[in-house]
PDB file of C-alpha atoms in Angstrom:
ATOM      1  CA  MET A   1      86.851  -4.096 199.972  1.00 44.00           C
ATOM      2  CA  THR A   2      86.031  -1.022 202.049  1.00 49.00           C
ATOM      3  CA  SER A   3      84.631   2.098 200.447  1.00 63.00           C
ATOM      4  CA  ASP A   4      86.497   5.366 201.105  1.00 63.00           C
ATOM      5  CA  ILE A   5      84.397   8.507 200.594  1.00 59.00           C
ATOM      6  CA  ASN A   6      87.572  10.579 200.194  1.00 67.00           C
ATOM      7  CA  HIS A   7      88.894   8.607 197.184  1.00 67.00           C
ATOM      8  CA  PRO A   8      87.296   9.843 195.017  1.00 79.00           C
ATOM      9  CA  CYS A   9      86.427  12.790 197.235  1.00 84.00           C
ATOM     10  CA  LEU A  10      82.710  13.075 198.055  1.00 83.00           C
ATOM     11  CA  GLY A  11      83.125  16.741 199.039  1.00 86.00           C
ATOM     12  CA  CYS A  12      84.647  17.625 195.663  1.00 87.00           C
ATOM     13  CA  ALA A  13      81.916  15.675 193.854  1.00 88.00           C
ATOM     14  CA  ILE A  14      79.208  17.603 195.727  1.00 89.00           C
ATOM     15  CA  VAL A  15      80.883  20.990 195.129  1.00 89.00           C
ATOM     16  CA  ARG A  16      81.258  20.206 191.382  1.00 92.00           C
ATOM     17  CA  GLU A  17      77.681  18.862 191.328  1.00 90.00           C
ATOM     18  CA  ASP A  18      78.860  15.479 190.065  1.00 92.00           C
ATOM     19  CA  THR A  19      77.034  14.027 193.081  1.00 89.00           C
ATOM     20  CA  ARG A  20      73.575  15.422 193.795  1.00 90.00           C
ATOM     21  CA  THR A  21      72.295  15.525 197.333  1.00 93.00           C
ATOM     22  CA  THR A  22      68.609  16.174 198.005  1.00 93.00           C
ATOM     23  CA  GLY A  23      67.743  19.427 196.249  1.00 93.00           C
ATOM     24  CA  GLY A  24      71.218  19.775 194.714  1.00 94.00           C
ATOM     25  CA  ILE A  25      73.284  22.838 195.609  1.00 96.00           C
ATOM     26  CA  LEU A  26      70.901  25.079 197.551  1.00 97.00           C
ATOM     27  CA  ALA A  27      73.146  28.148 197.714  1.00 97.00           C
ATOM     28  CA  ARG A  28      76.716  29.263 197.161  1.00 95.00           C
ATOM     29  CA  ALA A  29      78.851  31.813 198.963  1.00 95.00           C
ATOM     30  CA  PRO A  30      82.525  32.618 198.373  1.00 94.00           C
ATOM     31  CA  GLY A  31      84.408  29.463 199.355  1.00 93.00           C
ATOM     32  CA  PHE A  32      81.305  27.432 200.276  1.00 96.00           C
ATOM     33  CA  VAL A  33      78.326  25.493 198.974  1.00 95.00           C
ATOM     34  CA  LEU A  34      75.173  24.639 200.874  1.00 97.00           C
ATOM     35  CA  HIS A  35      73.519  21.273 200.314  1.00 95.00           C
ATOM     36  CA  ALA A  36      71.264  18.810 202.099  1.00 96.00           C
ATOM     37  CA  VAL A  37      72.957  16.183 204.229  1.00 94.00           C
ATOM     38  CA  ALA A  38      74.280  13.417 201.944  1.00 89.00           C
ATOM     39  CA  SER A  39      72.470  10.624 203.758  1.00 90.00           C
ATOM     40  CA  PRO A  40      68.901   9.840 204.788  1.00 94.00           C
ATOM     41  CA  SER A  41      67.615  12.330 207.340  1.00 97.00           C
ATOM     42  CA  PRO A  42      65.140  12.262 210.224  1.00 97.00           C
ATOM     43  CA  VAL A  43      64.844  16.054 210.016  1.00 96.00           C
ATOM     44  CA  PRO A  44      63.621  18.040 206.998  1.00 97.00           C
ATOM     45  CA  GLY A  45      65.926  20.931 206.198  1.00 98.00           C
ATOM     46  CA  TRP A  46      69.125  19.359 207.612  1.00 98.00           C
ATOM     47  CA  VAL A  47      71.782  21.048 205.506  1.00 98.00           C
ATOM     48  CA  VAL A  48      75.553  21.147 205.324  1.00 96.00           C
ATOM     49  CA  LEU A  49      77.708  24.156 204.584  1.00 96.00           C
ATOM     50  CA  THR A  50      80.785  22.664 202.857  1.00 93.00           C
ATOM     51  CA  SER A  51      84.078  24.310 201.932  1.00 94.00           C
ATOM     52  CA  ALA A  52      84.751  24.424 198.213  1.00 92.00           C
ATOM     53  CA  GLN A  53      88.385  23.401 198.762  1.00 90.00           C
ATOM     54  CA  HIS A  54      90.068  20.618 200.691  1.00 89.00           C
ATOM     55  CA  VAL A  55      90.232  22.115 204.171  1.00 90.00           C
ATOM     56  CA  ARG A  56      90.380  19.701 207.086  1.00 84.00           C
ATOM     57  CA  GLY A  57      88.875  21.958 209.739  1.00 90.00           C
ATOM     58  CA  TRP A  58      87.535  25.381 210.541  1.00 92.00           C
ATOM     59  CA  TYR A  59      91.055  26.287 211.675  1.00 93.00           C
ATOM     60  CA  ASP A  60      92.395  25.768 208.137  1.00 92.00           C
ATOM     61  CA  LEU A  61      89.995  28.140 206.375  1.00 94.00           C
ATOM     62  CA  ASP A  62      91.648  31.120 204.718  1.00 94.00           C
ATOM     63  CA  GLU A  63      90.713  34.588 205.986  1.00 95.00           C
ATOM     64  CA  PRO A  64      88.106  35.403 203.299  1.00 95.00           C
ATOM     65  CA  SER A  65      86.343  32.075 203.922  1.00 94.00           C
ATOM     66  CA  SER A  66      86.541  32.570 207.688  1.00 94.00           C
ATOM     67  CA  ARG A  67      84.857  35.961 207.318  1.00 96.00           C
ATOM     68  CA  GLU A  68      82.143  34.474 205.075  1.00 96.00           C
ATOM     69  CA  LEU A  69      81.319  31.499 207.289  1.00 97.00           C
ATOM     70  CA  GLY A  70      79.474  33.221 210.138  1.00 96.00           C
ATOM     71  CA  PRO A  71      77.229  35.478 208.069  1.00 97.00           C
ATOM     72  CA  PHE A  72      76.406  32.677 205.604  1.00 98.00           C
ATOM     73  CA  ALA A  73      75.594  30.191 208.385  1.00 98.00           C
ATOM     74  CA  ALA A  74      73.437  32.768 210.177  1.00 98.00           C
ATOM     75  CA  ARG A  75      71.538  33.530 206.954  1.00 98.00           C
ATOM     76  CA  VAL A  76      70.830  29.822 206.423  1.00 98.00           C
ATOM     77  CA  MET A  77      69.756  29.316 210.043  1.00 98.00           C
ATOM     78  CA  ARG A  78      67.358  32.274 209.824  1.00 98.00           C
ATOM     79  CA  ALA A  79      65.873  30.760 206.644  1.00 98.00           C
ATOM     80  CA  GLN A  80      65.460  27.381 208.372  1.00 98.00           C
ATOM     81  CA  ARG A  81      63.493  29.111 211.113  1.00 98.00           C
ATOM     82  CA  GLU A  82      61.471  31.384 208.814  1.00 98.00           C
ATOM     83  CA  VAL A  83      60.515  29.096 205.926  1.00 98.00           C
ATOM     84  CA  LEU A  84      60.610  25.695 207.634  1.00 98.00           C
ATOM     85  CA  GLY A  85      59.285  26.755 211.027  1.00 98.00           C
ATOM     86  CA  ALA A  86      62.251  25.480 213.040  1.00 98.00           C
ATOM     87  CA  GLU A  87      62.272  26.525 216.695  1.00 98.00           C
ATOM     88  CA  HIS A  88      66.056  26.267 216.865  1.00 98.00           C
ATOM     89  CA  VAL A  89      68.983  25.255 214.654  1.00 98.00           C
ATOM     90  CA  TYR A  90      71.966  23.276 215.904  1.00 98.00           C
ATOM     91  CA  ALA A  91      75.402  23.729 214.318  1.00 98.00           C
ATOM     92  CA  PHE A  92      77.897  20.846 214.325  1.00 96.00           C
ATOM     93  CA  ALA A  93      81.435  20.973 212.950  1.00 93.00           C
ATOM     94  CA  ILE A  94      82.753  17.482 213.621  1.00 88.00           C
ATOM     95  CA  GLY A  95      85.292  16.950 210.837  1.00 81.00           C
ATOM     96  CA  ASP A  96      86.185  13.315 211.402  1.00 77.00           C
ATOM     97  CA  VAL A  97      85.623  11.981 207.909  1.00 76.00           C
ATOM     98  CA  LEU A  98      85.616  14.325 204.916  1.00 76.00           C
ATOM     99  CA  LEU A  99      88.562  16.282 203.554  1.00 82.00           C
ATOM    100  CA  HIS A 100      86.296  19.355 203.313  1.00 86.00           C
ATOM    101  CA  PHE A 101      85.313  21.477 206.297  1.00 91.00           C
ATOM    102  CA  HIS A 102      81.585  21.071 206.771  1.00 92.00           C
ATOM    103  CA  LEU A 103      79.136  22.605 209.188  1.00 96.00           C
ATOM    104  CA  HIS A 104      75.918  20.674 209.753  1.00 96.00           C
ATOM    105  CA  LEU A 105      72.933  22.983 210.354  1.00 98.00           C
ATOM    106  CA  VAL A 106      70.214  20.802 211.862  1.00 98.00           C
ATOM    107  CA  PRO A 107      66.803  22.323 212.568  1.00 98.00           C
ATOM    108  CA  ARG A 108      64.733  21.375 215.597  1.00 98.00           C
ATOM    109  CA  PHE A 109      60.968  21.553 215.347  1.00 98.00           C
ATOM    110  CA  ALA A 110      58.262  21.554 218.021  1.00 97.00           C
ATOM    111  CA  ASP A 111      57.470  17.935 217.129  1.00 96.00           C
ATOM    112  CA  THR A 112      61.101  16.715 216.985  1.00 97.00           C
ATOM    113  CA  PRO A 113      61.260  13.818 219.455  1.00 97.00           C
ATOM    114  CA  PRO A 114      63.653  14.411 222.366  1.00 97.00           C
ATOM    115  CA  HIS A 115      65.995  11.589 221.293  1.00 97.00           C
ATOM    116  CA  LEU A 116      66.462  13.244 217.858  1.00 97.00           C
ATOM    117  CA  ARG A 117      67.306  16.674 219.261  1.00 97.00           C
ATOM    118  CA  GLY A 118      70.869  17.938 219.249  1.00 95.00           C
ATOM    119  CA  ARG A 119      73.413  15.373 218.157  1.00 95.00           C
ATOM    120  CA  GLY A 120      70.732  12.669 218.516  1.00 97.00           C
ATOM    121  CA  ALA A 121      69.708  13.414 214.914  1.00 97.00           C
ATOM    122  CA  PHE A 122      72.868  11.580 213.819  1.00 96.00           C
ATOM    123  CA  ASP A 123      71.649   8.396 215.546  1.00 96.00           C
ATOM    124  CA  ALA A 124      68.220   8.128 213.916  1.00 97.00           C
ATOM    125  CA  THR A 125      67.075   4.671 212.882  1.00 97.00           C
ATOM    126  CA  PRO A 126      66.060   4.032 209.263  1.00 97.00           C
ATOM    127  CA  ALA A 127      62.406   3.942 210.379  1.00 97.00           C
ATOM    128  CA  GLU A 128      62.796   7.559 211.580  1.00 97.00           C
ATOM    129  CA  HIS A 129      64.090   8.905 208.257  1.00 97.00           C
ATOM    130  CA  ARG A 130      61.748  11.251 206.439  1.00 97.00           C
ATOM    131  CA  SER A 131      60.567  10.526 202.910  1.00 97.00           C
ATOM    132  CA  PRO A 132      62.697  11.718 199.989  1.00 96.00           C
ATOM    133  CA  GLU A 133      59.747  13.845 198.850  1.00 96.00           C
ATOM    134  CA  GLU A 134      59.491  15.658 202.194  1.00 97.00           C
ATOM    135  CA  LEU A 135      63.264  16.243 202.295  1.00 97.00           C
ATOM    136  CA  GLU A 136      63.269  17.513 198.697  1.00 96.00           C
ATOM    137  CA  ALA A 137      60.386  19.917 199.408  1.00 97.00           C
ATOM    138  CA  ALA A 138      62.207  21.362 202.445  1.00 98.00           C
ATOM    139  CA  ALA A 139      65.420  21.750 200.430  1.00 97.00           C
ATOM    140  CA  ARG A 140      63.547  23.574 197.659  1.00 97.00           C
ATOM    141  CA  ARG A 141      61.900  25.956 200.138  1.00 97.00           C
ATOM    142  CA  LEU A 142      65.270  26.756 201.685  1.00 97.00           C
ATOM    143  CA  ALA A 143      66.904  27.302 198.274  1.00 97.00           C
ATOM    144  CA  ALA A 144      64.100  29.646 197.218  1.00 98.00           C
ATOM    145  CA  ALA A 145      64.361  31.655 200.463  1.00 98.00           C
ATOM    146  CA  LEU A 146      68.150  31.953 200.124  1.00 97.00           C
ATOM    147  CA  ALA A 147      67.866  33.075 196.489  1.00 96.00           C
ATOM    148  CA  ARG A 148      65.763  36.105 197.507  1.00 91.00           C
TER     149      ARG A 148
END
C-alpha cells in the first residue's frame, strides 16, 4: 500500500500543528505559516512558507495572501542571512505534491558544498543530513528573530 501525504493532508496537519516539523511553527502571517522543511535537511535553516488553505499554486492565492507573500518571504530571508549567517537564500515554489502552496526558502552558507547549492539541496544523501539538534537550534534562532 502506498502512502499519500495528501490523505490525510500533511499541509493541513502542519498548519493545525497536529504534525510538528523541526521547531514547530516558527512564524505566522495572514494566510501562511512558516515551518522547517518536513524531511531531513542538509542545510540548517531550510524553511517552508506554507499556505494555510488548500491552494495548489501561487496563482491560486487570494489577493490578501498574494500581497502578504512577498513581504513575509523577504522578512524570513533577511532573518536567515542575519541570524544564521547565510550568504544567500534560494526560493523554490515547485508545487508538485502538496495541496498547499509552499515556498521553500533554502539558505546557502560559505561552507555549503557546490553540489548542495541551489536545487541540489533536494538531492542530498542521508549522510549529508544535519543532526536534528543542529536543525532545531537553527529553527529556534529563526523563530526568535521573527518574533522581534
